[in-house]
Coordinates of C-alpha atoms and ligand atoms in Angstrom, one line a residue:
M267 CA -26.9 -14.7 7.0
T268 CA -27.3 -12.6 3.9
D269 CA -29.7 -9.7 3.9
N270 CA -31.3 -7.4 1.4
P271 CA -28.4 -5.0 0.4
D272 CA -30.6 -1.8 0.8
K273 CA -31.7 -2.8 4.3
L274 CA -28.2 -3.8 5.3
T275 CA -26.9 -0.4 3.9
E276 CA -29.4 1.4 6.1
R277 CA -28.6 -0.7 9.2
R278 CA -24.9 -0.1 8.5
R279 CA -25.4 3.7 8.3
R280 CA -27.2 3.7 11.6
S281 CA -24.8 1.3 13.4
L282 CA -21.4 2.4 12.0
G283 CA -22.2 6.1 11.6
P284 CA -21.6 8.4 8.6
A285 CA -17.7 8.4 8.6
Y286 CA -17.6 5.2 6.5
R287 CA -17.6 5.2 2.7
H288 CA -18.6 2.7 0.1
F289 CA -16.7 2.2 -3.2
Y290 CA -19.8 2.2 -5.4
S291 CA -23.0 4.3 -5.6
R292 CA -24.9 1.0 -5.1
P293 CA -23.0 -0.7 -2.3
L294 CA -21.4 -4.0 -3.3
Y295 CA -22.3 -6.8 -0.8
L296 CA -19.6 -9.4 -1.0
T297 CA -20.2 -12.7 0.8
R298 CA -17.4 -15.0 -0.5
G299 CA -13.9 -15.0 -2.0
E300 CA -11.7 -17.5 -3.7
G301 CA -8.4 -16.7 -5.3
V302 CA -8.9 -13.7 -7.6
W303 CA -12.7 -14.0 -7.5
L304 CA -15.3 -12.4 -5.2
F305 CA -19.0 -13.3 -5.1
D306 CA -21.8 -11.1 -4.1
N307 CA -25.0 -11.9 -2.2
D308 CA -26.7 -13.0 -5.4
G309 CA -23.9 -15.3 -6.3
R310 CA -22.6 -13.0 -9.0
K311 CA -18.9 -13.4 -9.6
Y312 CA -16.4 -10.4 -9.8
L313 CA -12.8 -10.5 -10.9
D314 CA -10.8 -8.8 -8.1
C315 CA -8.2 -6.5 -9.6
Y316 CA -8.0 -4.3 -6.6
N317 CA -7.4 -6.0 -3.3
N318 CA -3.8 -6.4 -2.2
V319 CA -4.7 -7.4 1.3
A320 CA -5.7 -10.8 0.0
S321 CA -2.2 -11.0 -1.2
V322 CA -2.0 -14.7 -2.1
G323 CA -5.6 -14.9 -3.1
H324 CA -8.8 -14.7 -1.1
C325 CA -9.2 -17.5 1.5
H326 CA -6.0 -19.3 0.4
P327 CA -6.5 -22.9 1.7
H328 CA -3.0 -23.2 3.1
V329 CA -3.4 -19.9 5.0
V330 CA -6.9 -20.8 6.2
A331 CA -5.8 -24.2 7.4
A332 CA -2.8 -22.8 9.3
L333 CA -5.1 -20.1 10.9
H334 CA -7.7 -22.8 11.9
R335 CA -5.0 -25.1 13.3
Q336 CA -3.4 -22.5 15.5
A337 CA -6.7 -20.8 16.5
S338 CA -7.8 -24.3 17.7
T339 CA -4.6 -24.8 19.7
L340 CA -3.6 -21.6 21.5
N341 CA -3.7 -17.8 21.1
T342 CA -1.9 -15.6 23.6
H343 CA 0.6 -12.7 23.2
T344 CA 4.3 -11.9 23.2
R345 CA 4.8 -12.0 27.0
Y346 CA 5.0 -15.8 26.7
L347 CA 7.4 -17.7 24.7
H348 CA 6.0 -19.2 21.5
H349 CA 7.9 -20.7 18.6
A350 CA 5.6 -19.4 15.8
V351 CA 6.4 -15.7 16.5
V352 CA 10.1 -16.4 16.5
E353 CA 10.0 -18.5 13.4
Y354 CA 8.0 -15.9 11.6
A355 CA 10.4 -13.1 12.6
E356 CA 13.3 -15.2 11.3
M357 CA 11.5 -16.0 8.1
L358 CA 10.6 -12.4 7.4
A359 CA 14.1 -11.3 8.3
A360 CA 15.4 -13.8 5.7
T361 CA 13.5 -11.9 3.0
L362 CA 15.1 -8.6 4.0
P363 CA 18.6 -7.4 2.9
G364 CA 21.4 -6.1 5.0
D365 CA 21.1 -6.0 8.8
L366 CA 17.3 -5.7 8.9
S367 CA 16.9 -8.7 11.2
V368 CA 14.7 -7.5 14.1
C369 CA 10.9 -7.6 13.8
M370 CA 8.5 -5.9 16.1
F371 CA 4.8 -6.8 15.8
V372 CA 1.8 -4.6 15.5
C373 CA -1.7 -5.0 13.9
T374 CA -2.0 -2.3 11.3
G375 CA 0.2 -0.2 9.0
S376 CA -0.8 2.9 11.0
E377 CA 0.6 1.4 14.1
A378 CA 3.7 0.3 12.3
N379 CA 4.5 3.8 11.1
D380 CA 3.6 5.3 14.5
L381 CA 6.1 2.9 16.2
A382 CA 8.7 3.7 13.5
Y383 CA 8.6 7.4 14.4
Q384 CA 8.9 6.5 18.1
I385 CA 11.9 4.4 17.4
A386 CA 13.5 7.1 15.1
R387 CA 12.9 9.8 17.8
A388 CA 14.4 7.7 20.6
V389 CA 17.4 6.6 18.5
T390 CA 18.3 9.9 16.9
G391 CA 17.4 12.3 19.7
N392 CA 15.7 14.4 17.0
D393 CA 12.0 14.9 16.6
G394 CA 11.6 16.2 13.1
A395 CA 9.8 14.2 10.4
I396 CA 9.8 14.6 6.7
T397 CA 6.9 13.3 4.6
T398 CA 5.9 13.7 1.0
E399 CA 3.0 15.9 -0.2
G400 CA 0.1 13.7 -1.1
A401 CA 1.2 10.7 1.0
Y402 CA -1.0 8.5 3.1
H403 CA 0.7 6.7 6.0
G404 CA -2.2 5.8 8.2
N405 CA -4.8 7.1 10.7
S406 CA -3.3 7.4 14.2
T407 CA -3.1 11.0 15.4
L408 CA 0.6 11.2 14.6
V409 CA 0.5 9.3 11.3
A410 CA -2.5 11.3 10.1
E411 CA -0.3 14.4 10.4
L412 CA 2.3 12.6 8.2
S413 CA -0.5 12.1 5.6
P414 CA -0.8 15.7 4.3
D415 CA -3.8 15.5 2.0
S416 CA -6.0 13.0 3.7
G417 CA -5.5 13.0 7.4
R418 CA -3.9 16.1 8.6
S419 CA -5.5 18.8 10.8
H420 CA -4.2 22.1 9.4
P421 CA -1.6 23.5 9.8
A422 CA 0.9 20.7 10.3
P423 CA 2.7 20.6 13.7
D424 CA 6.0 22.3 13.5
F425 CA 8.1 19.1 13.7
I426 CA 6.7 17.9 10.4
V427 CA 7.7 19.2 7.0
D428 CA 6.3 18.1 3.6
V429 CA 8.4 17.8 0.5
E430 CA 7.1 17.6 -3.0
A431 CA 6.8 14.0 -4.3
P432 CA 8.6 13.0 -7.6
Y433 CA 5.4 13.4 -9.7
T434 CA 6.9 13.9 -13.1
Y435 CA 3.5 14.1 -14.9
R436 CA 2.3 17.2 -12.9
G437 CA 5.1 18.3 -10.5
S438 CA 7.9 20.9 -10.7
F439 CA 10.1 18.8 -12.8
A440 CA 8.9 16.9 -15.9
A441 CA 10.1 13.4 -17.0
D442 CA 12.2 15.0 -19.7
H443 CA 14.2 17.0 -17.2
P444 CA 17.9 16.0 -17.7
D445 CA 18.3 14.9 -14.1
V446 CA 14.8 14.5 -12.8
D447 CA 15.6 12.2 -9.9
T448 CA 18.2 14.5 -8.5
A449 CA 16.0 17.5 -9.0
Y450 CA 13.3 16.0 -6.8
A451 CA 15.7 14.6 -4.3
D452 CA 17.3 18.0 -3.9
L453 CA 14.0 19.3 -2.6
V454 CA 14.7 17.4 0.6
D455 CA 17.5 19.9 1.3
G456 CA 14.8 22.6 1.7
A457 CA 12.8 20.4 4.1
I458 CA 15.9 19.8 6.2
A459 CA 16.6 23.6 6.2
T460 CA 13.1 24.4 7.3
L461 CA 13.4 22.0 10.2
R462 CA 16.8 23.7 11.1
E463 CA 15.2 27.1 11.0
R464 CA 12.7 25.8 13.6
G465 CA 15.6 24.6 15.8
K466 CA 15.0 21.0 14.7
A467 CA 16.6 18.1 12.9
P468 CA 15.0 15.1 11.2
A469 CA 14.4 11.9 13.3
M470 CA 13.2 10.4 10.0
M471 CA 11.9 10.7 6.5
I472 CA 9.1 8.3 5.6
I473 CA 8.7 7.2 2.0
D474 CA 5.9 5.1 0.5
N475 CA 7.9 3.3 -2.1
I476 CA 5.1 3.2 -4.7
F477 CA 3.7 6.6 -3.8
D478 CA 0.3 5.2 -3.9
A479 CA -1.8 8.1 -2.7
H480 CA 0.1 10.5 -4.9
G481 CA -1.1 8.5 -8.0
I482 CA 1.5 5.7 -8.2
L483 CA 5.0 7.0 -8.9
T484 CA 8.2 5.1 -9.5
P485 CA 11.2 7.4 -9.3
G486 CA 14.6 6.0 -10.4
P487 CA 17.2 4.6 -8.0
A488 CA 19.1 8.0 -8.0
Y489 CA 16.1 9.6 -6.2
H490 CA 16.2 7.1 -3.3
R491 CA 20.0 7.1 -3.0
S492 CA 20.2 10.8 -2.9
V493 CA 17.3 11.2 -0.4
Y494 CA 18.7 8.5 1.9
A495 CA 22.1 10.2 1.9
K496 CA 20.7 13.7 2.7
V497 CA 18.4 12.5 5.5
R498 CA 21.2 10.5 7.1
A499 CA 23.7 13.3 6.8
A500 CA 21.2 15.5 8.7
G501 CA 21.0 12.9 11.5
G502 CA 17.7 11.2 10.5
L503 CA 16.7 7.6 9.7
I504 CA 14.9 6.4 6.6
V505 CA 11.6 4.7 7.1
A506 CA 10.5 2.7 4.1
D507 CA 6.7 2.3 4.2
E508 CA 6.2 -1.0 2.4
V509 CA 2.6 -1.3 3.6
Q510 CA 1.5 -1.1 0.0
S511 CA 4.6 -1.8 -2.1
G512 CA 5.9 -4.7 -0.1
L513 CA 5.9 -8.5 -0.3
C514 CA 6.7 -9.0 -4.0
R515 CA 4.1 -6.5 -5.2
L516 CA 6.5 -4.8 -7.7
G517 CA 7.6 -8.0 -9.2
D518 CA 11.4 -7.9 -9.0
H519 CA 12.1 -8.2 -5.3
Y520 CA 10.3 -8.9 -2.1
W521 CA 10.6 -5.2 -1.0
A522 CA 10.2 -2.2 -3.3
F523 CA 13.2 -0.3 -1.9
E524 CA 15.4 -3.1 -3.3
D525 CA 14.6 -1.9 -6.8
A526 CA 16.8 1.1 -5.9
G527 CA 19.5 -0.9 -4.3
V528 CA 19.1 1.0 -1.0
I529 CA 18.6 -0.4 2.5
P530 CA 16.4 1.7 4.9
D531 CA 16.9 1.9 8.6
I532 CA 13.3 0.9 9.4
V533 CA 10.8 -1.0 7.2
T534 CA 7.1 -0.9 8.0
M535 CA 4.8 -3.6 6.6
G536 CA 1.2 -4.4 6.8
K537 CA -1.6 -5.1 4.4
P538 CA -0.4 -8.1 2.4
L539 CA 1.4 -10.0 5.3
G540 CA -1.6 -11.8 6.6
D541 CA -3.7 -12.5 3.4
G542 CA -6.6 -10.7 5.1
H543 CA -5.6 -11.3 8.7
P544 CA -4.5 -8.1 10.6
L545 CA -0.8 -8.4 10.8
A546 CA 1.8 -5.7 10.6
V547 CA 5.5 -5.4 11.4
V548 CA 8.3 -2.9 12.0
A549 CA 11.6 -4.4 10.9
T550 CA 14.9 -2.7 11.8
T551 CA 18.5 -3.4 12.6
P552 CA 19.8 -4.9 15.9
D553 CA 21.6 -1.6 16.7
I554 CA 18.5 0.5 16.2
A555 CA 16.3 -2.0 18.2
A556 CA 18.9 -2.0 21.0
A557 CA 19.1 1.8 21.1
F558 CA 15.3 2.0 21.3
A559 CA 15.1 -0.6 24.1
K560 CA 17.4 1.6 26.2
T561 CA 14.6 4.0 26.8
Q562 CA 11.4 2.0 26.1
H563 CA 9.8 -1.3 26.5
Y564 CA 7.4 -2.4 23.9
F565 CA 4.2 -4.4 24.1
N566 CA 1.3 -4.8 21.8
T567 CA -1.6 -7.0 23.0
F568 CA -2.6 -8.5 19.7
G569 CA 0.6 -7.8 17.7
G570 CA 2.7 -11.0 17.2
N571 CA 0.2 -13.4 18.8
P572 CA 0.7 -17.0 17.8
V573 CA -2.3 -17.1 15.4
S574 CA -1.1 -14.0 13.5
A575 CA 2.4 -15.3 13.4
T576 CA 1.3 -18.7 12.1
V577 CA -0.8 -16.9 9.4
G578 CA 2.2 -14.8 8.5
K579 CA 4.4 -17.9 8.1
A580 CA 1.8 -19.6 6.0
V581 CA 1.6 -16.6 3.7
L582 CA 5.4 -16.6 3.2
E583 CA 5.3 -20.3 2.5
V584 CA 2.7 -19.7 -0.3
V585 CA 4.7 -16.8 -1.7
A586 CA 7.7 -19.2 -2.0
D587 CA 5.9 -22.4 -3.0
E588 CA 3.8 -20.7 -5.7
D589 CA 6.6 -18.5 -7.0
I590 CA 4.5 -15.4 -6.5
L591 CA 7.4 -13.0 -7.3
A592 CA 7.9 -14.4 -10.8
N593 CA 4.1 -14.3 -11.4
V594 CA 3.9 -10.7 -10.3
G595 CA 6.7 -9.8 -12.6
E596 CA 5.3 -11.6 -15.7
T597 CA 1.7 -10.8 -15.2
G598 CA 2.5 -7.2 -14.2
R599 CA 4.5 -6.6 -17.4
Y600 CA 1.6 -8.1 -19.5
L601 CA -1.0 -6.0 -17.8
K602 CA 1.0 -2.9 -18.1
A603 CA 1.7 -3.5 -21.8
G604 CA -2.1 -3.9 -22.3
L605 CA -2.8 -0.6 -20.5
V606 CA -0.2 1.1 -22.7
E607 CA -1.9 -0.3 -25.8
L608 CA -5.2 1.0 -24.5
A609 CA -3.6 4.4 -24.0
S610 CA -2.6 4.4 -27.7
R611 CA -6.3 4.2 -28.6
H612 CA -8.1 6.1 -25.8
E613 CA -7.3 9.8 -25.4
L614 CA -8.6 9.7 -21.9
I615 CA -5.5 7.9 -20.6
G616 CA -2.8 10.6 -20.1
E617 CA -0.2 8.3 -18.6
V618 CA 0.3 4.7 -17.5
R619 CA 2.5 4.2 -14.5
G620 CA 3.6 1.7 -11.9
K621 CA 5.3 -1.6 -11.8
G622 CA 4.5 -5.3 -11.1
L623 CA 0.9 -5.7 -10.0
F624 CA 0.6 -2.1 -8.9
L625 CA -0.4 -0.1 -11.9
G626 CA -2.1 3.2 -12.5
A627 CA -3.7 4.9 -15.5
E628 CA -4.1 8.6 -15.1
L629 CA -7.2 9.9 -16.8
V630 CA -7.3 13.4 -18.3
T631 CA -9.9 15.3 -20.2
D632 CA -7.2 16.5 -22.6
R633 CA -3.7 15.5 -23.0
I634 CA -2.3 19.0 -23.4
D635 CA -3.7 20.7 -20.3
R636 CA -3.8 17.4 -18.4
T637 CA -7.0 18.3 -16.7
P638 CA -7.9 15.5 -14.3
A639 CA -10.8 13.5 -15.5
E640 CA -12.3 12.6 -12.1
D641 CA -15.9 12.2 -13.3
A642 CA -14.8 9.8 -16.0
V643 CA -13.0 7.7 -13.4
H644 CA -16.2 7.4 -11.4
R645 CA -18.1 6.4 -14.5
I646 CA -15.5 3.8 -15.5
L647 CA -15.3 2.3 -12.0
E648 CA -19.1 1.8 -12.0
R649 CA -19.1 0.4 -15.6
M650 CA -16.3 -2.0 -14.7
R651 CA -18.3 -3.2 -11.7
E652 CA -21.3 -3.8 -13.9
A653 CA -19.0 -5.8 -16.2
G654 CA -17.9 -7.9 -13.2
V655 CA -14.4 -6.4 -12.7
L656 CA -13.3 -4.5 -9.5
I657 CA -10.7 -1.8 -9.7
A658 CA -10.5 1.5 -7.8
S659 CA -8.9 5.0 -8.1
T660 CA -6.1 6.9 -6.4
G661 CA -4.1 10.0 -6.7
I662 CA -4.2 13.6 -5.4
H663 CA -7.0 14.4 -7.8
G664 CA -8.6 10.9 -7.6
N665 CA -8.2 10.5 -11.3
V666 CA -5.9 7.6 -11.5
L667 CA -7.4 4.1 -12.2
K668 CA -5.7 1.7 -9.9
F669 CA -4.9 -2.0 -10.7
R670 CA -3.5 -3.9 -7.7
P671 CA -5.0 -7.4 -7.6
P672 CA -4.2 -10.4 -5.4
M673 CA -0.8 -11.6 -6.6
V674 CA -2.2 -14.9 -8.0
F675 CA -3.6 -12.9 -10.8
R676 CA -2.7 -14.4 -14.2
Q677 CA -2.6 -13.3 -17.8
Q678 CA -6.1 -14.7 -18.5
H679 CA -7.4 -12.4 -15.7
A680 CA -5.5 -9.5 -17.1
D681 CA -7.2 -10.1 -20.5
L682 CA -10.6 -9.9 -18.8
V683 CA -9.7 -6.5 -17.2
L684 CA -8.3 -5.1 -20.4
A685 CA -11.4 -6.1 -22.4
A686 CA -13.7 -4.6 -19.8
L687 CA -11.7 -1.4 -19.6
D688 CA -11.5 -1.1 -23.3
E689 CA -15.3 -1.1 -23.5
A690 CA -15.7 1.2 -20.5
L691 CA -13.3 3.7 -22.0
A692 CA -15.1 3.6 -25.4
E693 CA -18.4 4.4 -23.6
T694 CA -16.9 7.1 -21.5
V695 CA -15.8 9.8 -23.9
Ligands
PMP771 N1 0.9 3.2 4.7 C1 0.4 3.2 3.5 C2 1.3 3.4 2.3 C3 -0.9 2.9 3.3 O1 -1.4 2.9 2.0 C4 -1.7 2.6 4.4 C5 -3.2 2.2 4.2 N2 -3.8 2.5 3.1 C6 -1.2 2.7 5.6 C7 0.2 2.9 5.8 C8 -2.0 2.4 6.9 O2 -2.3 1.1 7.0 P1 -3.5 0.6 7.9 O3 -4.8 1.0 7.2 O4 -3.3 -0.9 8.0 O5 -3.4 1.3 9.2

């Protein structure tokens, strides 16, 4: 039943406590979704240019029907045999390159990254972990420590070392550096040396392939290749965190690491897999899975239940049937070109970044000093909401506008976003 938004906000504050945040100064009360559209309690329509969890569109009928069918039939867990979970694991493995053919099921990206570390530690015999400054990998106690700017209690535990992310707009090496990818990758040598000084070696390095929390970064293939080689030479595994960047999001491949032609040892996936249903996965090789199983059994009450697996299968079916990958590529290029065009007219935009339907526009008060324009971002988000378009912000300074819509977003939707943004930028000088 819908309620007055002010009253509901107050009830929420009392019943959920103060740790939760809203996106907008006046909380948005959404009551229905369909494709790329969301509707509020007054029936007002919003174009969703932000929510990646609704990967194939809000309430996709094929996914909803599959969920309903399985939920009406049986839901148990992975201690009984069920065809759907095996079929889903096989389908997911078929989208992955190399030897990545074993899937272990969890419910959230945080759990996936937590399990990835447990596996890496068991398999390598090391306990060191390398993460990137500015990263967010989740909210379990361990994974929060791997999330330097958002979750960590300071100082970091001694088995975790941070390395600077390849942020060419603000970092140690600028985009015009003659070998910028190698320069950033070489910083991993320092992280490995720090672990060694502490008597440790890496069990893993974890990499968010779109560096979302850093402000959306796309280093070249040489960065990934070099980092993979260094970590492996030091005895560690590579964990590719595809929770944000996975499932066709970048438009050329199912998984973002494929852009660099590399194959990680462990892949963690979450958000988009269930089109809104909580479903997350750790994929790895048979050898790594076998080495882990020597010391540990694994069970997750909800992870890999027949309903979740059926939903995951339905999402993969939609991705294939509706040629989502091609749409992400085409619409992503169109939206990015539109953002670049806006940057040519609006000084506030310092840099446009990203790929596929995962794009960022970093706002600065001036282009020489590159002072982060955080206030302008807030004003723009509010204005866009008033114009009926939902986007959000990211980045270590919170000054990067983030465009990451359901992947059924088309050119006509991109036009609406660009027109609303053009007006919002013009009004926000
Ligand atoms: N990894 C990345 C890159 C993320 O962005 C997030 C969530 N924002 C997570 C992991 C954690 O996922 P979850 O919220 O499902 O635990």
